[in-house]
Amino acid sequence: MAFISSGYNPEKPMENRITDIGPRKYDEFYPPVIAKNKGKWLYHEYLQPGVLVHVAESGDELYTVRCGGARLMTTTHIREICEIADKHCGGYFRFTTRNNIEFLLDSKAKVKPLLDDLAGRKFKGGSFKFPVGGTGAGVSNIVHTQGWIHCHTPATDASGPVKAVMDELFADFQQHRMPAHVRVSLACCLNMCGAVHCSDIAILGYHRKPPMLDHEYLDKMCEIPLAIAACPTAAIKPAKVEVKGEKLNSVAVNNERCMYCGNCYTMCPSMPLADTEGDGIVIMAGGKVSNRISAPKFSKVVVAFIPNEAPRWPQTAKVIKGMIEAYAKDAQKYERLGDWAERIGWERFFEKCELDFTHHLIDDFRDPAYYTWRQTTQFKF
Amino acid sequence: MAFISSGYNPEKPMENRITDIGPRKYDEFYPPVIAKNKGKWLYHEYLQPGVLVHVAESGDELYTVRCGGARLMTTTHIREICEIADKHCGGYFRFTTRNNIEFLLDSKAKVKPLLDDLAGRKFKGGSFKFPVGGTGAGVSNIVHTQGWIHCHTPATDASGPVKAVMDELFADFQQHRMPAHVRVSLACCLNMCGAVHCSDIAILGYHRKPPMLDHEYLDKMCEIPLAIAACPTAAIKPAKVEVKGEKLNSVAVNNERCMYCGNCYTMCPSMPLADTEGDGIVIMAGGKVSNRISAPKFSKVVVAFIPNEAPRWPQTAKVIKGMIEAYAKDAQKYERLGDWAERIGWERFFEKCELDFTHHLIDDFRDPAYYTWRQTTQFKF
Amino acid sequence: MAKHKTPLLDQLESGPWPSFVSDLKQQAEKRAKNVEGIEFQIPVDVVDDLLGLLELSFKQGRTHWKHGGIVGVFGYGGGVIGRYCDQPQMFPGVAHFHTMRVAQPGGKFYTSEYLRQLCDIWDLRGSGITNMHGSTGDIIFLGTTTPQLEEIFFELTHNMNQDLGGSGSNLRTPADCIGQARCEYACYDTQDLCYDLTNEYQDELHRPAFPYKFKFKFDGCPNCCVASIARADMSFIGTWKDDIKIDQKAVQAYIGGELVPNGGAHSGRDWGKFDIQKEVIGLCPTGCMVMDGKTLKINNRECTRCMHCINVMPRALRIGNERGLSILAGAKAPILDGAQMGTLIVPFIEAEAPYTKIKETVIEPIWDWWMEEGKNRERLGELMKRQGLQKVIEVLGVDPDPRMVQEPRSNPYIFWKEDEVPGGFERDINEFRKHHLR
Amino acid sequence: MAKHKTPLLDQLESGPWPSFVSDLKQQAEKRAKNVEGIEFQIPVDVVDDLLGLLELSFKQGRTHWKHGGIVGVFGYGGGVIGRYCDQPQMFPGVAHFHTMRVAQPGGKFYTSEYLRQLCDIWDLRGSGITNMHGSTGDIIFLGTTTPQLEEIFFELTHNMNQDLGGSGSNLRTPADCIGQARCEYACYDTQDLCYDLTNEYQDELHRPAFPYKFKFKFDGCPNCCVASIARADMSFIGTWKDDIKIDQKAVQAYIGGELVPNGGAHSGRDWGKFDIQKEVIGLCPTGCMVMDGKTLKINNRECTRCMHCINVMPRALRIGNERGLSILAGAKAPILDGAQMGTLIVPFIEAEAPYTKIKETVIEPIWDWWMEEGKNRERLGELMKRQGLQKVIEVLGVDPDPRMVQEPRSNPYIFWKEDEVPGGFERDINEFRKHHLR
Ligand code: SRM
Ligand code: SRM
Ligand code: SRM
Ligand code: SRM
Ligand code: SF4
Ligand code: SF4
Ligand code: SF4
Ligand code: SF4
Ligand code: SF4
Ligand code: SF4
Ligand code: SF4
Ligand code: SF4
């Protein structure tokens, strides 16, 4: 493999350098029908799950075909998308904020051929490459983070559980039978790279063991004061330890105060947390982002822990499926999952979703915990 | 004046001593109709504001005539109540949890003579002794605390503002024209001796100046560590001071951190806060206690400060009257003041009550302050 | 002639509302005249001087009372609040002006006979000024001198079978709503439970053994007429488990207008014809009511017993039969950390005398915990905040119940105990490093 | 033949949802075959080794990535996340596996031409694996070696007129909803404002000068399709000031069933006939709508623009004409102190290019304050919590507005500035003692 230069000269990094040009301008990529009608759309409708039409003041119509997919995708896959776009819609497409692919068509006649084409495309293993859906009152794609594919702090994988859960929810990706949008998200650690904290259902990777201390290397590899300062619960103190007869500067962790956030590990690689049995998944529910009817709200912890059951995380998938079915059965039209839980009361939520209420679900983090306690005689037996 | 002994012998305090006998038993004081029908009441109705009838399963009826009054009362006044009770209802009466007097009658025929009798009784100064009212959807008596009559920490008087405000609200003490109960309370300092923090309208005495330091006496009169520990904001530190050439142990107060709670003064008399211009009244609104329809809730600060305008606190009375009128005009039937404010939005509350919204009304006390900020795009212009 | 000029206070004599100034003045006059020839045991001009002192406060906008000294009756740690004036030369009548808290009877029911006896004692030995009642609920004797304290206590206990109430780091005088004595909504006998616990815990009431004050309040139903949920360390609030009883004929009578809604509480204004849909069904917080033709139906399993429908139609709807109470804990005033509302710690418990289960499985375990763990001047609610609701559940020995929370936690900062996590917390870093090189 | 056995991952190939494993495998195969004869600049088996490494993680339930080292392109403080594997001997293809964040175009609109160019660069110089897109919004190039970073950057900038996105204590790559490009609800041009600010603040985006990361997100309306309110330090959310436009004929068409509610979003189930009362008027959070005969009336002054009615009847109701946006600040993920939602700091501001007012009266004053007062790794929301909303108001130089709070404070712990209180804080204790003896 020979090194191919881009033209960059490491000796003179500033030579010819172009910086601060930002992204490409949005309108370079607008299909003509959008360029023409931007800001002048009148209304939209769903032709079927996954297929939208937007009608402009001019009478122009824009057809959108939305396909699900793993956001982790290879150039092979991207090239296939490009090929489809070239074939059906002049090369124009986009991605949604939930990592779905949208093909943008300027006439209704182009919809069916595209749908047929998409339906036929499958991976070797058998899964669909471009399942159409993800619109309206259904379950859209799971937004997620890196997991074991790229990050150093995850307590679970991302792409794996997402695939497993989406297989379980697949029918509802292609249907409009939910009372409202159902938005599922995954973050592989407490850093929560996403709006996981405000999702109808959130899958969260969580450690359950305090960091190990690699005393022998700690002082060499880490800035001890930074590690200490990183801890939100002040669980870390400087400590002198003896390893192999040598006195070393290191730290001590008060396990009782640790809530396994991994903040110390982010600062100091000699404090790893990952553990086969310790790590796993927390399920949260009832959050939302839109301001529709009710204000946005945070998701609540509804299952304190499910072990990492690779490769298919069956308990995680089952719990989520169970919640969604209970919701679909019981909620009112337009009612988001969290609004439903609040209307029926969380005591009923646990009953209807057949979930256990454990002490872990009671807030005990700092003062505001108190606001989550029941301070009325209004409750249901 | 000769000392009259009760029989108590200070030399032998334990001789003959009776202790731990508790209050008199409730049923010693039940009128016969209550003793007979206790636990078997069927329903009640208002004959007119201030007059209730309760009907028992047995068919027996109990008539209650409720009168307002200052809870600060002399034996002269109490003896007059006793005299009325003897005359009209066999000597039976009670006090309500809001310090109203209730005469308990066992037949309807006795109501009118009692009402007539009460109407005629006035103090020399002209005020009613026994105004009938305080029931139903009206304004009941103001529960209050000691004020300048007895306490060492008040920032305002109690009986004075209460008299002034009740004069203003008097018509509604005798009417049922409110959308729901209106409960006004007063506490003369932050200790809030009462359920002032959960009242439809609360009048709260508030200091606005940090304590003065009586350095010369401080160490002699106070336990300095206790005073320091008493401060919720850690504004007090030990300090050495020089007074008249003498070095003394004392304290220093960080005025910026002080929120004038007077906790230090409670511990240490050499740290008085009271100040003619500093002290005054905070008005709070929208709290409730009952679990009816909505859960109980805290009152919110709606006017940050009104000076102590003795003897009639005209601004305080006016602000309260204004809120009550706005509420009466705009709220729905059964809607408590706080529920009204929440339904229309606090931005509208200030508008309708013609009150200024100042920076003082924004919560900045500790972390939970953040939960009071607006975290949705839902607001009204 | 009044001893002091009170031009400011005089302005509080006008206006319709009963004037405490007029009342104080009539008392001052009565003492001065002393028609009955009472041998007042404290200065005859105590009321005059109180008026004078108050006038000064009105003028200056500041109180003239100093901190209480430690005064009281022998063997009790509460019941008396010492009080001294900071201008004793100007107002010698109130130089000493202690209050005594006299434990009020349940429901604040009185006979004229009893109250006159109290007045007799108080006219002789005190100022004759009272609060009927203090905010906690006591009868407050307002203003006497130190030597009179034991005398009054002796007379109260010997002649009136009457004890003092609480103050200090004690159980405070419990208080109740009128409840079953007159109210059709009462789910248990508030007066009896209040009386029983008051007597059971006399020692705790009189002798400070707690970290701080502790209050019991008893509400017969969720209407909370004694405001227990907002101001008692332990609130006992009546409720029921089974179905609201419905008299369908009476429902129709409300609809038809023969019966007035809410007993006539809204009589002062024309709110229009009663509309059961809008006024009852539509306001039910759980939406668990419907009109099915002419029949009102309640899905009782979904009802949260908020009382609204019953309040509006007391002749048609009645509380259920399987009655008891909910216990909430930790309410308090704002100092130090902001006000707290009571938190539901026992959703339902029976309330039958002798109330053993309430005492032994709730009150006493909570007190033991608080006495063990509570810091000086830390209210129960503050301890709960500090140690968490989990701890309360542990103390009560019950299972965690979603009824105790309004919602589950939204932060996922879950603490695990070492024995809950397979393999525990201790691990061999070198073993780990075999799989994860540095 | 695959380089590593992946029996666990293989189980993720079945099932209907697109399998990333299958995709990775096809990529591994393609690289191995290399039909096009590309001179791969990083190991040809990078994808195989990623699969192998991932299989190991699946087996052990633990990640095998170490901390990122400090790698990047010259002069930029962000855009690259360094990553090294902790088993480089076993998986040399991913020993170095850095990601690059490529600034995505507004609305994530693409042409095949552009994206193929990106693929060409990435096949040559990286793993050919991407995230489309990262959670913040970037195009993520997943996995390359250090020497390739500058090469890729050079090609992007020179050949594609394309820059990197943000990481580190910088402005992060701003992101927007599709907005006016396709959406009838958009109240301003999200793509234009996003693009304008991204370019205006390139320096802030590439060179760390902030205490911590900072995110802009742009939602065209309160539906919040880019979730700005939950995850942007500054969220720009479209709104309007005047009246919702009503087409009464279309209202009737919805009522009559000629038009389907919510564009057909609920088509998968029989929800019964559309009931405007129940589905729209009854769900309006402010209760500001009524049917007056055949006319739908909205009391627009009371409307909080929640979008519900418009969402349900897009052909009958349209956003108002006096448009602009609300700015909320401080949203963030839970670490350290619990998640924060954005707080309304500017109820309404115009959104017309060149957006000077937004920049000069909101963004820049807030940044100045945060850069002055923010601690290391303190997000804007945390600073707001620490210094209070009052401080934000001061920084913005606006009047306090009840719209900025959900409710006024319930604790009365009001701090006063010395100059707000007549007479100030300093007083003479001896003067006081003349009136109040010790
Ligand atoms: C394409 C996309 C914007 C983009 O820039 O990519 C988009 C597009 C539309 N959204 Fe959205 N929303 C998109 C993400 C979101 C998100 C963000 C998210 O899910 O992370 C939200 C907030 C969700 C939340 O609250 O948790 C969101 C909340 C809404 C709502 C409010 C729904 C509610 O009941 O609360 C509407 C209104 C509606 O559905 O009638 C809405 C309506 C719409 C409409 C109908 C707007 C229009 O007239 O075109 C678009 C088609 C909806 C559909 O998917 O059925 N869009 N929408 C996003 C598609 C994501 C996907 O692939 O599934
Ligand atoms: C006499 C008293 C109990 C006592 O033991 O002394 C009492 C008695 C009754 N209350 Fe009460 N309440 C009494 C204080 C309270 C309080 C406490 C307070 O005000 O400090 C509350 C809580 C107030 C709050 O939420 O802030 C209270 C909230 C209620 C409610 C719920 C009202 C609501 O709309 O939230 C009802 C139901 C109703 O009014 O229909 C109620 C209903 C009643 C009924 C109708 C019960 C009955 O069937 O007898 C009684 C007559 C009501 C009336 O006054 O019109 N009572 N009631 C108290 C009279 C106080 C007074 O003199 O004004
Ligand atoms: C007399 C009374 C006010 C009244 O005018 O009615 C009263 C008076 C005092 N209260 Fe109180 N409290 C009284 C009921 C209350 C209540 C209401 C209640 O019990 O329902 C509360 C709020 C509920 C609560 O307990 O939280 C109350 C909360 C306080 C506090 C704040 C306690 C806290 O934890 O936040 C203090 C401060 C303290 O304990 O140092 C306090 C302290 C005081 C002191 C002892 C002042 C002090 O710091 O030394 C006052 C003595 C005044 C005096 O000279 O008589 N008082 N106090 C009430 C007792 C009368 C009675 O026994 O019936
Ligand atoms: C790549 C990405 C996840 C993904 O798979 O998409 C990501 C990955 C990382 N995030 Fe993130 N964050 C990513 C979007 C987010 C978001 C979502 C957003 O921007 O909308 C959040 C939540 C919103 C927020 O900013 O609060 C987010 C909140 C965090 C946090 C917590 C910050 C906080 O203030 O609470 C950290 C911790 C840190 O900064 O040390 C963090 C840290 C990290 C680090 C750098 C891990 C670390 O501690 O060093 C991750 C590098 C992983 C890797 O190897 O690639 N990441 N991170 C996302 C960026 C891609 C992109 O540019 O498009
Ligand atoms: S959520 Fe945590 S583990 Fe996952 S990508 Fe973000 S920082 Fe990494
Ligand atoms: S994991 Fe978090 S809580 Fe535990 S020691 Fe590390 S920084 Fe502290
Ligand atoms: S509220 Fe304050 S000033 Fe008033 S009686 Fe209670 S402790 Fe005294
Ligand atoms: S008044 Fe309160 S806040 Fe101020 S110094 Fe005293 S105890 Fe501290
Ligand atoms: S609390 Fe309930 S039971 Fe007690 S008086 Fe009030 S309404 Fe009656
Ligand atoms: S008590 Fe309240 S919750 Fe129960 S049915 Fe009546 S109104 Fe509804
Ligand atoms: S946020 Fe509003 S404007 Fe933007 S895409 Fe969603 S619905 Fe349309
Ligand atoms: S936008 Fe929301 S608040 Fe406004 S009228 Fe429509 S439903 Fe009501």
CSV table of C-alpha atoms in Angstrom, one decimal, chain A residues 1-8 14 16-26 29-30 34 38-39 41-46 54 62 64 68-69 71-79 82-83 86 91-95 97 99 102 104 123-125 127-129 131 137 141 144 146 148-152 154 157 159-160 163 166-167 170 176-177 179 190-193 195 197-198 261 263 265-267 269 274 276 289-293 296-298 310-313 328 333-334 366, chain D residues 8 11-20 22-23 26-27 29-30 39-41 57-58 60-63 65-67 74 76 83 97 99 104 107-112 114-116 119-120 123 125 128 130-135 142 150-151 153-155 157-158 160-163 178 180-182 184-185 189 191-192 195 199 202 206-207 222-223 225 227 229-231 262-269 271 279 283 285 306 308 311-312 315 318 332-337 339 341 377:
chain,number,residue,atom,x,y,z
A,1,MET,CA,0.0,0.0,0.0
A,2,ALA,CA,1.6,3.2,-1.2
A,3,PHE,CA,1.0,6.5,0.6
A,4,ILE,CA,-1.1,8.7,-1.6
A,5,SER,CA,-0.7,12.4,-0.9
A,6,SER,CA,-3.7,14.7,-1.0
A,7,GLY,CA,-1.4,17.5,-1.8
A,8,TYR,CA,-0.9,18.3,1.9
A,14,MET,CA,-0.1,26.4,6.5
A,16,ASN,CA,-2.5,26.5,0.8
A,17,ARG,CA,-4.5,25.7,3.8
A,18,ILE,CA,-8.2,26.2,3.6
A,19,THR,CA,-10.0,26.5,6.9
A,20,ASP,CA,-13.3,27.8,8.4
A,21,ILE,CA,-15.4,27.3,5.4
A,22,GLY,CA,-18.1,25.4,7.2
A,23,PRO,CA,-20.5,23.0,5.7
A,24,ARG,CA,-21.8,23.1,2.2
A,25,LYS,CA,-24.7,25.4,1.7
A,26,TYR,CA,-28.0,23.7,2.2
A,29,PHE,CA,-28.7,20.0,-2.3
A,30,TYR,CA,-32.3,21.0,-2.6
A,34,ILE,CA,-38.0,22.3,-2.9
A,38,LYS,CA,-39.5,26.5,0.0
A,39,GLY,CA,-41.5,28.3,2.7
A,41,TRP,CA,-45.9,24.5,1.7
A,42,LEU,CA,-49.6,24.2,2.4
A,43,TYR,CA,-50.1,20.9,4.0
A,44,HIS,CA,-49.0,17.3,4.1
A,45,GLU,CA,-50.6,13.8,4.1
A,46,TYR,CA,-49.5,10.3,4.5
A,54,HIS,CA,-46.4,17.7,0.8
A,62,LEU,CA,-43.4,16.6,-3.1
A,64,THR,CA,-41.2,11.5,0.4
A,68,GLY,CA,-35.3,2.9,8.2
A,69,GLY,CA,-31.8,1.8,8.6
A,71,ARG,CA,-27.2,4.8,11.0
A,72,LEU,CA,-23.9,2.8,11.2
A,73,MET,CA,-23.5,2.4,7.5
A,74,THR,CA,-20.7,1.6,5.1
A,75,THR,CA,-19.8,3.3,1.9
A,76,THR,CA,-21.2,0.2,0.1
A,77,HIS,CA,-24.5,0.9,1.6
A,78,ILE,CA,-24.3,4.7,1.0
A,79,ARG,CA,-23.4,4.1,-2.6
A,82,CYS,CA,-27.0,7.0,-4.2
A,83,GLU,CA,-27.8,4.6,-6.9
A,86,ASP,CA,-30.2,8.5,-9.1
A,91,GLY,CA,-30.1,11.9,-7.0
A,92,TYR,CA,-31.9,13.8,-4.3
A,93,PHE,CA,-32.4,12.5,-0.8
A,94,ARG,CA,-31.9,13.4,2.8
A,95,PHE,CA,-31.6,11.9,6.3
A,97,THR,CA,-33.1,13.8,12.6
A,99,ASN,CA,-31.4,8.7,11.0
A,102,GLU,CA,-35.8,10.0,2.8
A,104,LEU,CA,-37.6,13.0,-2.4
A,123,PHE,CA,-28.9,-8.0,2.9
A,124,LYS,CA,-27.4,-11.4,2.5
A,125,GLY,CA,-28.3,-12.3,6.0
A,127,SER,CA,-32.8,-8.4,6.7
A,128,PHE,CA,-34.3,-5.5,4.7
A,129,LYS,CA,-32.0,-2.9,3.5
A,131,PRO,CA,-37.8,-0.9,5.0
A,137,ALA,CA,-48.3,7.5,14.9
A,141,ASN,CA,-36.0,4.6,14.2
A,144,HIS,CA,-28.4,5.9,19.4
A,146,GLN,CA,-21.5,4.5,19.6
A,148,TRP,CA,-18.8,-1.0,21.7
A,149,ILE,CA,-18.2,0.1,18.1
A,150,HIS,CA,-16.2,3.1,19.0
A,151,CYS,CA,-16.5,4.5,22.6
A,152,HIS,CA,-14.4,3.9,25.7
A,154,PRO,CA,-20.1,2.4,27.2
A,157,ASP,CA,-23.5,-1.8,23.0
A,159,SER,CA,-26.1,-1.0,17.4
A,160,GLY,CA,-26.7,-4.5,18.8
A,163,LYS,CA,-31.1,-4.1,15.9
A,166,MET,CA,-36.2,-2.8,16.2
A,167,ASP,CA,-36.7,-6.4,15.0
A,170,PHE,CA,-40.6,-3.8,13.3
A,176,HIS,CA,-49.8,3.9,12.2
A,177,ARG,CA,-51.6,2.1,15.0
A,179,PRO,CA,-51.9,6.6,19.9
A,190,LEU,CA,-24.7,8.2,31.4
A,191,ASN,CA,-23.1,10.9,29.2
A,192,MET,CA,-26.3,10.3,27.1
A,193,CYS,CA,-25.1,11.4,23.7
A,195,ALA,CA,-32.0,13.2,23.7
A,197,HIS,CA,-33.4,11.7,28.6
A,198,CYS,CA,-36.6,13.0,26.9
A,261,CYS,CA,-21.0,7.6,36.3
A,263,ASN,CA,-16.6,10.6,34.9
A,265,TYR,CA,-12.6,7.2,34.0
A,266,THR,CA,-13.0,9.9,31.3
A,267,MET,CA,-10.3,11.8,33.1
A,269,PRO,CA,-7.7,5.7,32.1
A,274,ALA,CA,-16.5,-1.9,32.7
A,276,THR,CA,-19.3,-8.2,32.5
A,289,VAL,CA,-39.6,16.8,23.4
A,290,SER,CA,-42.4,18.3,21.5
A,291,ASN,CA,-44.4,21.1,23.1
A,292,ARG,CA,-47.6,19.6,21.7
A,293,ILE,CA,-50.4,19.7,24.3
A,296,PRO,CA,-41.5,18.6,27.1
A,297,LYS,CA,-40.5,16.2,29.9
A,298,PHE,CA,-37.8,13.9,31.1
A,310,ALA,CA,-25.7,-10.2,23.8
A,311,PRO,CA,-26.4,-10.7,21.0
A,312,ARG,CA,-30.1,-10.2,21.2
A,313,TRP,CA,-30.9,-8.5,24.5
A,328,ALA,CA,-51.2,1.0,22.5
A,333,LYS,CA,-55.6,9.2,20.6
A,334,TYR,CA,-52.8,11.8,20.5
A,366,ARG,CA,-29.9,15.3,45.9
D,8,LEU,CA,-22.7,-13.9,18.2
D,11,GLN,CA,-27.3,-13.8,15.1
D,12,LEU,CA,-27.9,-10.1,14.4
D,13,GLU,CA,-28.2,-10.8,10.6
D,14,SER,CA,-31.6,-12.3,10.8
D,15,GLY,CA,-34.8,-10.4,11.6
D,16,PRO,CA,-36.3,-7.7,9.4
D,17,TRP,CA,-34.5,-4.6,10.6
D,18,PRO,CA,-31.5,-3.6,8.5
D,19,SER,CA,-28.5,-5.5,9.9
D,20,PHE,CA,-25.4,-3.4,10.5
D,22,SER,CA,-24.6,-7.7,7.3
D,23,ASP,CA,-23.6,-4.3,6.1
D,26,GLN,CA,-20.5,-6.8,2.8
D,27,GLN,CA,-18.0,-4.0,3.3
D,29,GLU,CA,-15.8,-8.6,1.6
D,30,LYS,CA,-15.7,-5.6,-0.8
D,39,GLU,CA,-4.8,1.7,-2.8
D,40,PHE,CA,-6.3,1.6,0.7
D,41,GLN,CA,-4.4,4.0,2.9
D,57,SER,CA,-17.1,-7.2,23.3
D,58,PHE,CA,-20.3,-9.2,22.7
D,60,GLN,CA,-17.3,-10.3,27.3
D,61,GLY,CA,-19.9,-7.6,27.6
D,62,ARG,CA,-17.2,-4.9,27.7
D,63,THR,CA,-15.8,-2.3,25.3
D,65,TRP,CA,-11.6,1.0,23.2
D,66,LYS,CA,-9.2,3.0,25.1
D,67,HIS,CA,-9.3,6.8,25.7
D,74,PHE,CA,-3.4,21.5,12.6
D,76,TYR,CA,-8.3,23.1,14.9
D,83,ARG,CA,-9.4,6.2,19.5
D,97,PHE,CA,-9.5,4.0,14.8
D,99,THR,CA,-13.3,9.3,14.0
D,104,GLN,CA,-23.4,18.0,7.6
D,107,GLY,CA,-31.6,19.8,6.8
D,108,LYS,CA,-29.3,16.8,5.9
D,109,PHE,CA,-30.1,17.2,2.3
D,110,TYR,CA,-27.8,15.4,-0.1
D,111,THR,CA,-27.1,14.7,-3.7
D,112,SER,CA,-25.7,11.4,-4.8
D,114,TYR,CA,-21.7,14.8,-3.2
D,115,LEU,CA,-22.1,11.8,-1.1
D,116,ARG,CA,-20.2,9.6,-3.6
D,119,CYS,CA,-17.4,7.8,-0.1
D,120,ASP,CA,-14.4,8.0,-2.4
D,123,ASP,CA,-12.8,4.3,1.0
D,125,ARG,CA,-8.3,6.9,3.5
D,128,GLY,CA,-15.4,3.1,4.7
D,130,THR,CA,-19.7,5.9,8.8
D,131,ASN,CA,-22.4,7.1,11.1
D,132,MET,CA,-25.1,8.8,9.1
D,133,HIS,CA,-25.4,10.8,11.3
D,134,GLY,CA,-23.9,11.4,14.7
D,135,SER,CA,-26.2,12.4,17.5
D,142,LEU,CA,-15.6,6.1,11.7
D,150,GLU,CA,-4.6,15.9,7.5
D,151,GLU,CA,-4.9,14.2,4.1
D,153,PHE,CA,-9.0,17.4,5.7
D,154,PHE,CA,-7.0,18.6,2.8
D,155,GLU,CA,-9.1,16.8,0.3
D,157,THR,CA,-11.5,21.5,2.0
D,158,HIS,CA,-9.7,21.6,-1.4
D,160,MET,CA,-15.1,19.4,-1.8
D,161,ASN,CA,-15.4,22.8,-0.3
D,162,GLN,CA,-16.3,21.0,2.9
D,163,ASP,CA,-15.2,21.6,6.5
D,178,ILE,CA,-36.1,20.3,7.8
D,180,GLN,CA,-39.4,25.6,5.4
D,181,ALA,CA,-37.7,23.3,2.9
D,182,ARG,CA,-40.7,20.9,3.3
D,184,GLU,CA,-45.8,24.0,6.4
D,185,TYR,CA,-45.3,24.6,10.1
D,189,ASP,CA,-35.9,29.5,7.8
D,191,GLN,CA,-31.6,26.1,7.4
D,192,ASP,CA,-30.6,29.7,6.7
D,195,TYR,CA,-26.0,28.1,8.1
D,199,ASN,CA,-20.4,30.4,9.3
D,202,GLN,CA,-16.5,29.2,12.5
D,206,HIS,CA,-12.9,25.1,15.5
D,207,ARG,CA,-10.9,26.6,18.2
D,222,PRO,CA,-42.7,24.0,18.8
D,223,ASN,CA,-43.0,20.4,17.5
D,225,CYS,CA,-38.3,17.8,15.3
D,227,ALA,CA,-35.2,18.1,19.8
D,229,ILE,CA,-35.3,22.0,23.7
D,230,ALA,CA,-33.7,18.9,25.2
D,231,ARG,CA,-30.2,19.0,23.9
D,262,ASN,CA,-53.4,14.7,11.4
D,263,GLY,CA,-52.7,14.0,7.7
D,264,GLY,CA,-53.5,10.4,8.3
D,265,ALA,CA,-50.9,9.8,11.0
D,266,HIS,CA,-53.4,7.5,12.8
D,267,SER,CA,-54.5,5.5,9.8
D,268,GLY,CA,-53.4,2.2,11.3
D,269,ARG,CA,-56.4,1.8,13.6
D,271,TRP,CA,-60.3,5.5,16.1
D,279,GLU,CA,-59.8,15.6,19.6
D,283,LEU,CA,-57.2,18.7,24.1
D,285,PRO,CA,-54.1,22.9,26.8
D,306,CYS,CA,-48.7,24.3,21.3
D,308,HIS,CA,-51.9,20.5,18.6
D,311,ASN,CA,-51.1,19.3,13.7
D,312,VAL,CA,-54.5,17.7,13.7
D,315,ARG,CA,-55.5,22.1,6.0
D,318,ARG,CA,-52.1,27.6,9.8
D,332,LYS,CA,-28.0,19.3,28.4
D,333,ALA,CA,-27.5,15.6,29.3
D,334,PRO,CA,-27.6,14.4,32.9
D,335,ILE,CA,-23.9,14.6,33.9
D,336,LEU,CA,-23.2,16.1,36.5
D,337,ASP,CA,-26.3,17.4,38.1
D,339,ALA,CA,-30.5,16.5,32.8
D,341,MET,CA,-34.3,21.2,29.7
D,377,ARG,CA,-16.3,21.9,32.1
